Amino acid sequence: MMKTRIICVLLFVAAILPARAFNLHVIESPRNLGCNDTVLVYTPKVLAGEKNIPTLILLHGYSGCYRDWQSHMDLQELSDGTGFRIITPDGFYASWYLNQAGEGTMQWRKFFWEEFWPQIDSHYGLAADKTFISGLSMGGHGAMNIFLDYPERFRGAGSMSGVVDLKYTGGSKFLLPKLLGVETIEDCAPESAINRLERIQERCPDWADKLLVVTCGTEDKTFVGATEDFSGRCRELGLRHIAMLSPGRHTWTYWTWVVWLHLRWFGEKIDGSPLGDGR
């Protein structure tokens, strides 16, 4: 039965995606997810077969899935154009990339570290000095939160229109208090990426070498404030980061444009480019 399901997934993906040099992985997770996670991996054609190359784990937003990014842009072109391997796991409709409260609920962060990371690392190699994670909206928060679990395993992280402070959701539409087993959106504060930034300095002797990138469109009225607050907290802690507000809304037009900038800055970090002040 499991083999049949995997074959069906492969046929489905082949039907909806154009012919590309991508790999597809189905990671079984009966304990943490209660289902499988489907992962697309795009590798620069000139680096096919190589391990430990620059890598971006790219997360989708609320109500999305693993194929969202490829549905809106050519990820092979993005990979070839930047030299990065692009990996897009499934965060499902509303996991928030968190461990949900209650028995039998989705434990996405546990899945990431206990199942996704070991399998992808074994297959491709995830070099700490060349691996980054970023995402849009819900995925922007997820990327920062995952990074902050073990910042020593990444060179940096990014957020595009990210909900990097969960209070900006208001809690009602996204049912975050229920998901986390608390009463109000204010009770979700310990899970907000903005409130976990100190972990970089606590866990990483080389914390000053990490790079955070937070970007948002100025017409994104709901989450532009979260980006500004996150940047302010980074400044308070002396964390090196790039914060950019530019014309844009909470749309794929913005995200498919700005992801190129994230990868440009991540690539420059690997290459030792100045990034403003030469450090």
mmCIF file of C-alpha atoms in Angstrom:
data_model
loop_
_atom_site.group_PDB
_atom_site.id
_atom_site.type_symbol
_atom_site.label_atom_id
_atom_site.label_comp_id
_atom_site.label_asym_id
_atom_site.label_seq_id
_atom_site.Cartn_x
_atom_site.Cartn_y
_atom_site.Cartn_z
ATOM 1 C CA MET A 1 0.000 0.000 0.000
ATOM 2 C CA MET A 2 2.779 2.470 0.907
ATOM 3 C CA LYS A 3 4.608 1.711 -2.344
ATOM 4 C CA THR A 4 1.395 2.362 -4.288
ATOM 5 C CA ARG A 5 0.905 5.732 -2.573
ATOM 6 C CA ILE A 6 4.466 6.782 -3.369
ATOM 7 C CA ILE A 7 4.025 5.845 -7.041
ATOM 8 C CA CYS A 8 0.800 7.870 -7.155
ATOM 9 C CA VAL A 9 2.571 10.900 -5.690
ATOM 10 C CA LEU A 10 5.353 10.625 -8.260
ATOM 11 C CA LEU A 11 2.871 10.379 -11.130
ATOM 12 C CA PHE A 12 0.908 13.339 -9.775
ATOM 13 C CA VAL A 13 4.007 15.524 -9.508
ATOM 14 C CA ALA A 14 5.151 14.528 -12.968
ATOM 15 C CA ALA A 15 1.766 15.601 -14.310
ATOM 16 C CA ILE A 16 1.696 19.050 -12.679
ATOM 17 C CA LEU A 17 5.331 20.091 -13.015
ATOM 18 C CA PRO A 18 7.206 20.843 -16.232
ATOM 19 C CA ALA A 19 10.185 18.689 -17.160
ATOM 20 C CA ARG A 20 13.011 19.779 -14.879
ATOM 21 C CA ALA A 21 16.177 18.294 -13.401
ATOM 22 C CA PHE A 22 14.609 17.979 -9.971
ATOM 23 C CA ASN A 23 14.562 15.193 -7.418
ATOM 24 C CA LEU A 24 11.514 14.276 -5.390
ATOM 25 C CA HIS A 25 11.717 12.710 -1.942
ATOM 26 C CA VAL A 26 8.830 11.256 0.029
ATOM 27 C CA ILE A 27 9.753 11.160 3.715
ATOM 28 C CA GLU A 28 7.563 8.891 5.807
ATOM 29 C CA SER A 29 6.676 10.338 9.213
ATOM 30 C CA PRO A 30 3.949 8.333 10.960
ATOM 31 C CA ARG A 31 5.123 9.471 14.394
ATOM 32 C CA ASN A 32 5.679 13.234 13.964
ATOM 33 C CA LEU A 33 3.376 14.148 11.079
ATOM 34 C CA GLY A 34 0.980 11.244 10.871
ATOM 35 C CA CYS A 35 1.593 11.240 7.105
ATOM 36 C CA ASN A 36 4.364 11.659 4.537
ATOM 37 C CA ASP A 37 6.183 14.858 3.626
ATOM 38 C CA THR A 38 6.943 15.477 -0.053
ATOM 39 C CA VAL A 39 10.120 17.398 -0.852
ATOM 40 C CA LEU A 40 11.301 18.870 -4.161
ATOM 41 C CA VAL A 41 15.022 19.427 -4.682
ATOM 42 C CA TYR A 42 16.524 21.484 -7.513
ATOM 43 C CA THR A 43 20.292 21.399 -8.073
ATOM 44 C CA PRO A 44 22.317 23.657 -10.396
ATOM 45 C CA LYS A 45 22.924 21.655 -13.556
ATOM 46 C CA VAL A 46 26.657 22.363 -13.443
ATOM 47 C CA LEU A 47 26.821 20.922 -9.891
ATOM 48 C CA ALA A 48 24.655 17.841 -10.418
ATOM 49 C CA GLY A 49 25.778 14.960 -8.216
ATOM 50 C CA GLU A 50 27.885 17.125 -5.906
ATOM 51 C CA LYS A 51 27.392 17.382 -2.138
ATOM 52 C CA ASN A 52 27.975 20.199 0.352
ATOM 53 C CA ILE A 53 27.135 22.960 -2.123
ATOM 54 C CA PRO A 54 25.302 26.219 -1.265
ATOM 55 C CA THR A 55 21.793 25.258 -0.222
ATOM 56 C CA LEU A 56 18.547 27.092 0.503
ATOM 57 C CA ILE A 57 15.676 25.373 2.280
ATOM 58 C CA LEU A 58 12.671 27.354 1.034
ATOM 59 C CA LEU A 59 9.359 27.286 2.920
ATOM 60 C CA HIS A 60 5.894 28.142 1.603
ATOM 61 C CA GLY A 61 3.127 30.125 3.276
ATOM 62 C CA TYR A 62 -0.228 29.479 4.919
ATOM 63 C CA SER A 63 -2.616 27.265 2.891
ATOM 64 C CA GLY A 64 0.254 26.214 0.604
ATOM 65 C CA CYS A 65 2.237 23.042 -0.052
ATOM 66 C CA TYR A 66 5.636 21.821 -1.261
ATOM 67 C CA ARG A 67 4.920 22.683 -4.914
ATOM 68 C CA ASP A 68 3.846 26.310 -4.308
ATOM 69 C CA TRP A 69 7.178 27.866 -5.212
ATOM 70 C CA GLN A 70 7.600 25.821 -8.388
ATOM 71 C CA SER A 71 4.005 26.608 -9.361
ATOM 72 C CA HIS A 72 4.797 30.322 -9.395
ATOM 73 C CA MET A 73 8.356 30.435 -10.726
ATOM 74 C CA ASP A 74 10.995 28.271 -12.374
ATOM 75 C CA LEU A 75 13.038 26.886 -9.487
ATOM 76 C CA GLN A 76 15.517 25.252 -11.849
ATOM 77 C CA GLU A 77 16.222 28.686 -13.312
ATOM 78 C CA LEU A 78 16.590 30.078 -9.775
ATOM 79 C CA SER A 79 18.986 27.273 -8.875
ATOM 80 C CA ASP A 80 21.050 27.597 -12.058
ATOM 81 C CA GLY A 81 21.123 31.388 -11.798
ATOM 82 C CA THR A 82 22.321 31.532 -8.197
ATOM 83 C CA GLY A 83 24.361 28.335 -7.778
ATOM 84 C CA PHE A 84 22.180 27.236 -4.869
ATOM 85 C CA ARG A 85 20.460 23.918 -4.366
ATOM 86 C CA ILE A 86 16.803 24.741 -3.638
ATOM 87 C CA ILE A 87 14.842 22.423 -1.322
ATOM 88 C CA THR A 88 11.094 22.853 -0.769
ATOM 89 C CA PRO A 89 9.510 20.627 1.903
ATOM 90 C CA ASP A 90 5.780 20.507 2.598
ATOM 91 C CA GLY A 91 4.653 22.623 5.547
ATOM 92 C CA PHE A 92 1.033 21.676 4.817
ATOM 93 C CA TYR A 93 -1.977 23.966 4.943
ATOM 94 C CA ALA A 94 -1.481 25.418 8.416
ATOM 95 C CA SER A 95 1.295 23.670 10.349
ATOM 96 C CA TRP A 96 3.069 26.967 11.086
ATOM 97 C CA TYR A 97 6.176 24.765 11.128
ATOM 98 C CA LEU A 98 5.555 24.258 14.866
ATOM 99 C CA ASN A 99 4.886 21.394 17.239
ATOM 100 C CA GLN A 100 1.148 21.434 17.857
ATOM 101 C CA ALA A 101 -0.364 20.793 21.265
ATOM 102 C CA GLY A 102 -2.217 17.583 22.047
ATOM 103 C CA GLU A 103 -1.736 13.888 21.466
ATOM 104 C CA GLY A 104 -1.626 12.780 17.837
ATOM 105 C CA THR A 105 -1.163 16.294 16.433
ATOM 106 C CA MET A 106 1.386 17.400 13.846
ATOM 107 C CA GLN A 107 4.895 17.907 15.257
ATOM 108 C CA TRP A 108 6.538 19.680 12.345
ATOM 109 C CA ARG A 109 9.660 20.926 14.099
ATOM 110 C CA LYS A 110 10.355 17.465 15.466
ATOM 111 C CA PHE A 111 9.857 16.093 11.965
ATOM 112 C CA PHE A 112 12.329 18.607 10.565
ATOM 113 C CA TRP A 113 15.135 17.727 12.958
ATOM 114 C CA GLU A 114 14.456 14.022 13.501
ATOM 115 C CA GLU A 115 13.554 12.981 9.956
ATOM 116 C CA PHE A 116 13.897 15.656 7.271
ATOM 117 C CA TRP A 117 17.341 16.974 8.233
ATOM 118 C CA PRO A 118 19.084 13.591 8.676
ATOM 119 C CA GLN A 119 17.724 12.199 5.412
ATOM 120 C CA ILE A 120 18.411 15.290 3.297
ATOM 121 C CA ASP A 121 21.842 15.752 4.890
ATOM 122 C CA SER A 122 22.738 12.135 4.182
ATOM 123 C CA HIS A 123 21.657 12.429 0.558
ATOM 124 C CA TYR A 124 22.997 15.877 -0.353
ATOM 125 C CA GLY A 125 25.252 17.114 2.425
ATOM 126 C CA LEU A 126 24.288 20.256 4.348
ATOM 127 C CA ALA A 127 27.447 22.217 5.091
ATOM 128 C CA ALA A 128 26.849 24.630 7.980
ATOM 129 C CA ASP A 129 28.809 27.429 6.298
ATOM 130 C CA LYS A 130 26.760 27.161 3.075
ATOM 131 C CA THR A 131 23.234 26.287 4.252
ATOM 132 C CA PHE A 132 20.431 28.850 4.625
ATOM 133 C CA ILE A 133 16.698 28.718 5.249
ATOM 134 C CA SER A 134 14.062 31.237 4.161
ATOM 135 C CA GLY A 135 10.346 31.418 3.488
ATOM 136 C CA LEU A 136 7.317 33.586 2.859
ATOM 137 C CA SER A 137 4.617 34.639 5.320
ATOM 138 C CA MET A 138 3.955 31.611 7.565
ATOM 139 C CA GLY A 139 7.159 30.194 6.089
ATOM 140 C CA GLY A 140 9.072 33.340 7.020
ATOM 141 C CA HIS A 141 8.284 32.670 10.659
ATOM 142 C CA GLY A 142 8.981 28.973 10.191
ATOM 143 C CA ALA A 143 12.370 29.646 8.610
ATOM 144 C CA MET A 144 13.505 31.942 11.411
ATOM 145 C CA ASN A 145 12.173 29.612 14.107
ATOM 146 C CA ILE A 146 13.844 26.542 12.602
ATOM 147 C CA PHE A 147 17.080 28.492 12.247
ATOM 148 C CA LEU A 148 16.898 29.561 15.888
ATOM 149 C CA ASP A 149 16.531 25.960 17.069
ATOM 150 C CA TYR A 150 20.092 25.205 15.919
ATOM 151 C CA PRO A 151 21.676 28.340 14.434
ATOM 152 C CA GLU A 152 25.043 26.597 14.448
ATOM 153 C CA ARG A 153 23.802 24.351 11.613
ATOM 154 C CA PHE A 154 23.132 27.300 9.267
ATOM 155 C CA ARG A 155 25.004 30.315 7.926
ATOM 156 C CA GLY A 156 21.838 32.404 8.049
ATOM 157 C CA ALA A 157 18.100 32.704 7.545
ATOM 158 C CA GLY A 158 15.560 34.872 5.772
ATOM 159 C CA SER A 159 11.965 36.015 5.947
ATOM 160 C CA MET A 160 9.821 37.378 3.116
ATOM 161 C CA SER A 161 6.669 39.131 4.410
ATOM 162 C CA GLY A 162 7.201 36.884 7.419
ATOM 163 C CA VAL A 163 5.009 36.624 10.499
ATOM 164 C CA VAL A 164 8.150 36.801 12.630
ATOM 165 C CA ASP A 165 6.053 37.973 15.592
ATOM 166 C CA LEU A 166 2.941 35.809 15.899
ATOM 167 C CA LYS A 167 0.930 38.539 17.616
ATOM 168 C CA TYR A 168 0.528 40.189 14.195
ATOM 169 C CA THR A 169 -1.802 37.389 13.126
ATOM 170 C CA GLY A 170 -4.355 38.460 15.733
ATOM 171 C CA GLY A 171 -4.799 34.755 16.368
ATOM 172 C CA SER A 172 -8.401 34.487 15.193
ATOM 173 C CA LYS A 173 -8.089 33.652 11.491
ATOM 174 C CA PHE A 174 -5.142 31.333 11.915
ATOM 175 C CA LEU A 175 -6.275 29.654 15.166
ATOM 176 C CA LEU A 176 -2.764 29.807 16.596
ATOM 177 C CA PRO A 177 -3.777 29.721 20.284
ATOM 178 C CA LYS A 178 -5.746 26.527 19.672
ATOM 179 C CA LEU A 179 -2.903 25.037 17.677
ATOM 180 C CA LEU A 180 -0.449 25.718 20.509
ATOM 181 C CA GLY A 181 -2.861 24.838 23.314
ATOM 182 C CA VAL A 182 -2.988 28.297 24.914
ATOM 183 C CA GLU A 183 -5.729 30.837 25.616
ATOM 184 C CA THR A 184 -4.739 33.986 23.707
ATOM 185 C CA ILE A 185 -2.398 35.138 20.967
ATOM 186 C CA GLU A 186 -0.268 36.832 23.650
ATOM 187 C CA ASP A 187 0.333 33.385 25.162
ATOM 188 C CA CYS A 188 1.997 32.357 21.892
ATOM 189 C CA ALA A 189 4.880 34.786 22.539
ATOM 190 C CA PRO A 190 7.438 32.096 23.530
ATOM 191 C CA GLU A 191 7.017 30.530 20.071
ATOM 192 C CA SER A 192 7.536 33.812 18.203
ATOM 193 C CA ALA A 193 10.846 34.027 16.370
ATOM 194 C CA ILE A 194 11.348 37.616 17.533
ATOM 195 C CA ASN A 195 11.434 36.422 21.133
ATOM 196 C CA ARG A 196 14.024 33.702 20.489
ATOM 197 C CA LEU A 197 16.751 35.777 18.822
ATOM 198 C CA GLU A 198 19.069 35.566 21.834
ATOM 199 C CA ARG A 199 19.624 31.904 20.975
ATOM 200 C CA ILE A 200 22.046 32.925 18.233
ATOM 201 C CA GLN A 201 24.436 34.400 20.775
ATOM 202 C CA GLU A 202 23.793 31.652 23.331
ATOM 203 C CA ARG A 203 24.566 28.797 20.935
ATOM 204 C CA CYS A 204 27.095 30.210 18.478
ATOM 205 C CA PRO A 205 30.551 31.480 19.426
ATOM 206 C CA ASP A 206 30.696 32.787 15.848
ATOM 207 C CA TRP A 207 27.261 34.438 16.064
ATOM 208 C CA ALA A 208 28.582 37.654 14.496
ATOM 209 C CA ASP A 209 29.196 35.697 11.267
ATOM 210 C CA LYS A 210 25.521 34.719 10.856
ATOM 211 C CA LEU A 211 23.321 36.675 8.445
ATOM 212 C CA LEU A 212 19.612 37.362 8.851
ATOM 213 C CA VAL A 213 17.582 38.857 5.994
ATOM 214 C CA VAL A 214 14.082 40.264 6.558
ATOM 215 C CA THR A 215 12.159 41.854 3.692
ATOM 216 C CA CYS A 216 8.579 42.996 3.259
ATOM 217 C CA GLY A 217 6.456 45.052 0.899
ATOM 218 C CA THR A 218 5.411 48.445 2.192
ATOM 219 C CA GLU A 219 1.812 47.807 1.103
ATOM 220 C CA ASP A 220 1.702 44.599 3.159
ATOM 221 C CA LYS A 221 -0.164 46.362 5.948
ATOM 222 C CA THR A 222 -0.590 43.267 8.131
ATOM 223 C CA PHE A 223 3.031 42.118 8.421
ATOM 224 C CA VAL A 224 5.259 45.082 7.584
ATOM 225 C CA GLY A 225 5.182 45.975 11.294
ATOM 226 C CA ALA A 226 6.454 42.512 12.235
ATOM 227 C CA THR A 227 9.436 42.979 9.931
ATOM 228 C CA GLU A 228 10.207 46.410 11.393
ATOM 229 C CA ASP A 229 9.958 45.094 14.963
ATOM 230 C CA PHE A 230 12.190 42.135 14.146
ATOM 231 C CA SER A 231 14.837 44.425 12.670
ATOM 232 C CA GLY A 232 14.636 46.635 15.753
ATOM 233 C CA ARG A 233 15.199 43.657 18.041
ATOM 234 C CA CYS A 234 18.184 42.587 15.936
ATOM 235 C CA ARG A 235 19.686 46.051 16.365
ATOM 236 C CA GLU A 236 19.144 45.881 20.130
ATOM 237 C CA LEU A 237 21.062 42.603 20.255
ATOM 238 C CA GLY A 238 23.754 43.708 17.819
ATOM 239 C CA LEU A 239 22.845 40.979 15.313
ATOM 240 C CA ARG A 240 24.058 41.469 11.757
ATOM 241 C CA HIS A 241 21.087 41.561 9.431
ATOM 242 C CA ILE A 242 19.683 43.088 6.278
ATOM 243 C CA ALA A 243 16.212 44.622 6.537
ATOM 244 C CA MET A 244 14.553 45.928 3.386
ATOM 245 C CA LEU A 245 11.135 47.474 2.918
ATOM 246 C CA SER A 246 10.226 48.114 -0.697
ATOM 247 C CA PRO A 247 7.082 48.552 -2.801
ATOM 248 C CA GLY A 248 5.077 45.363 -2.723
ATOM 249 C CA ARG A 249 2.073 43.521 -1.350
ATOM 250 C CA HIS A 250 1.464 40.101 0.170
ATOM 251 C CA THR A 251 1.584 38.471 -3.265
ATOM 252 C CA TRP A 252 3.586 36.088 -5.394
ATOM 253 C CA THR A 253 4.630 39.017 -7.573
ATOM 254 C CA TYR A 254 6.622 40.295 -4.605
ATOM 255 C CA TRP A 255 7.943 36.930 -3.349
ATOM 256 C CA THR A 256 9.182 35.675 -6.721
ATOM 257 C CA TRP A 257 11.090 38.951 -7.100
ATOM 258 C CA VAL A 258 12.584 39.221 -3.640
ATOM 259 C CA VAL A 259 13.747 35.597 -3.343
ATOM 260 C CA TRP A 260 16.457 36.438 -5.898
ATOM 261 C CA LEU A 261 17.723 39.139 -3.538
ATOM 262 C CA HIS A 262 17.777 36.747 -0.589
ATOM 263 C CA LEU A 263 19.919 34.353 -2.588
ATOM 264 C CA ARG A 264 22.163 37.148 -3.815
ATOM 265 C CA TRP A 265 22.896 38.239 -0.238
ATOM 266 C CA PHE A 266 23.333 34.661 0.982
ATOM 267 C CA GLY A 267 25.727 34.001 -1.895
ATOM 268 C CA GLU A 268 27.709 37.124 -1.096
ATOM 269 C CA LYS A 269 27.933 35.989 2.518
ATOM 270 C CA ILE A 270 29.481 32.702 1.403
ATOM 271 C CA ASP A 271 31.868 34.494 -0.977
ATOM 272 C CA GLY A 272 32.963 36.986 1.671
ATOM 273 C CA SER A 273 31.621 40.026 -0.198
ATOM 274 C CA PRO A 274 31.422 43.289 1.793
ATOM 275 C CA LEU A 275 27.617 43.352 2.408
ATOM 276 C CA GLY A 276 27.905 47.012 3.270
ATOM 277 C CA ASP A 277 30.630 47.280 5.901
ATOM 278 C CA GLY A 278 33.214 44.798 4.710
ATOM 279 C CA ARG A 279 32.903 42.352 7.612
#
